[in-house]
Amino acid sequence: MFAPYPLAREPRYSRWFAGAVGLLALLGVESVLPPSQVAPHLAAFTMGGMLLAGLLAFLIHVLYFRFNRHNAQCYGEAVEREQQAWWVQHRQKAALVESVLLSASCGCPEDLDGLLDHAKQPPVARETGEGLALRLLQVFGRDAKQREQELATLLALKWGAQRGTDQGLTPSSCYWHGSQAAWRAFVEQMAQCCPDVHLPEYPQTWDGILSLDAIIDQLQGVPDGARVLCAACQSSSPDRASSLPAGEAAVLWLLGTEGDVSFSRGEWFSQADDDLATVAQRAVEQSLLEAPAQICMLFSQSDVPGLATIGWNAKTNVQDANFGALNQLEAMVVQTLAAWYVKQHGVPCSWLASDPHFTLTLGIVRPHESGS
């Protein structure tokens, strides 16, 4: 992160000593020469000047070396303080207070075991006339826009049933992935089933891991009751050229300072600029672990070479067949699954997915520890 401080070369004392001995030897030779061959005063003045100049050069070199080493030490201490402060900030977290995930393969945390059971058959994709798709049976819209609005209504109903009707909530921020029409459908349904939940007319746009990073910043030093709402609805259009059926899902997080599980900031990998193994190791260090979590929730990332070599168990729990192609919703889905796993088993769970801005994002969800 920081370039090393340029170090000056240490004085070569043996050479300086040899030079001084040589000058003294010349002075000794001059002292025994006949006066007719050398002017005594001129020789003494010349040799004395050379000794003083050599001594001065030696002192300057030593002082420069000592000052350089002192500056290097101060620089190293400043870098260490800066790195420690960076890690403190980089390891900040947000607690997941409530979550909802709706798809063709799951509708509650109890469905997680089925998603991780390789003997269980995934949901069957349906032919839509435009290609294969995994669809929720409760959603009947014909196009993606209509389906996303119905997904938003279904998400509000599910969340409202979880919350009850006597819990007031005004989130400090709301993030939404989906159309404005779907957001309006979500807000209207929430107003009916949970009138004490107050949502803005226009939410902030969910921007992948950059939004999660900003939310964690927002939640530092705020009262325990502070809440940030993140929600998304996506219905992908079928594509016969795709190897996966089109998927659809709705996700909701209510984030705060205290909860059962914690989301870290995560790390991002850009294929043109980063080394994947280094990024993966930094994600492990970010979560204060010595090794990657044994379980990893993910979608396949065929365009990321070397993924199998980082030790993140990137083959066992691939969710492509359960959810289909979700594009920009991948990360929220796998983070939710990881959070459910952590809540059920009490151990860290890693995740990796694509992102709107980066080749890959990855992180580790951990059991929440108060004050961590």
Coordinates of C-alpha atoms in Angstrom, one line a residue, residues 66 98 141 153 219 245 282 288 301 305 323:
R66 CA 21.7 9.0 10.7
E98 CA -34.0 -9.0 9.4
G141 CA -47.1 -11.2 -14.9
T153 CA -45.8 -6.8 -3.6
L219 CA -23.8 2.8 10.7
P245 CA -32.6 -20.5 -17.4
R282 CA -7.2 -10.0 2.3
L288 CA -10.0 -12.0 11.5
Q301 CA -17.9 -17.6 -12.3
P305 CA -9.6 -18.1 -14.0
F323 CA -31.9 -19.6 -8.9

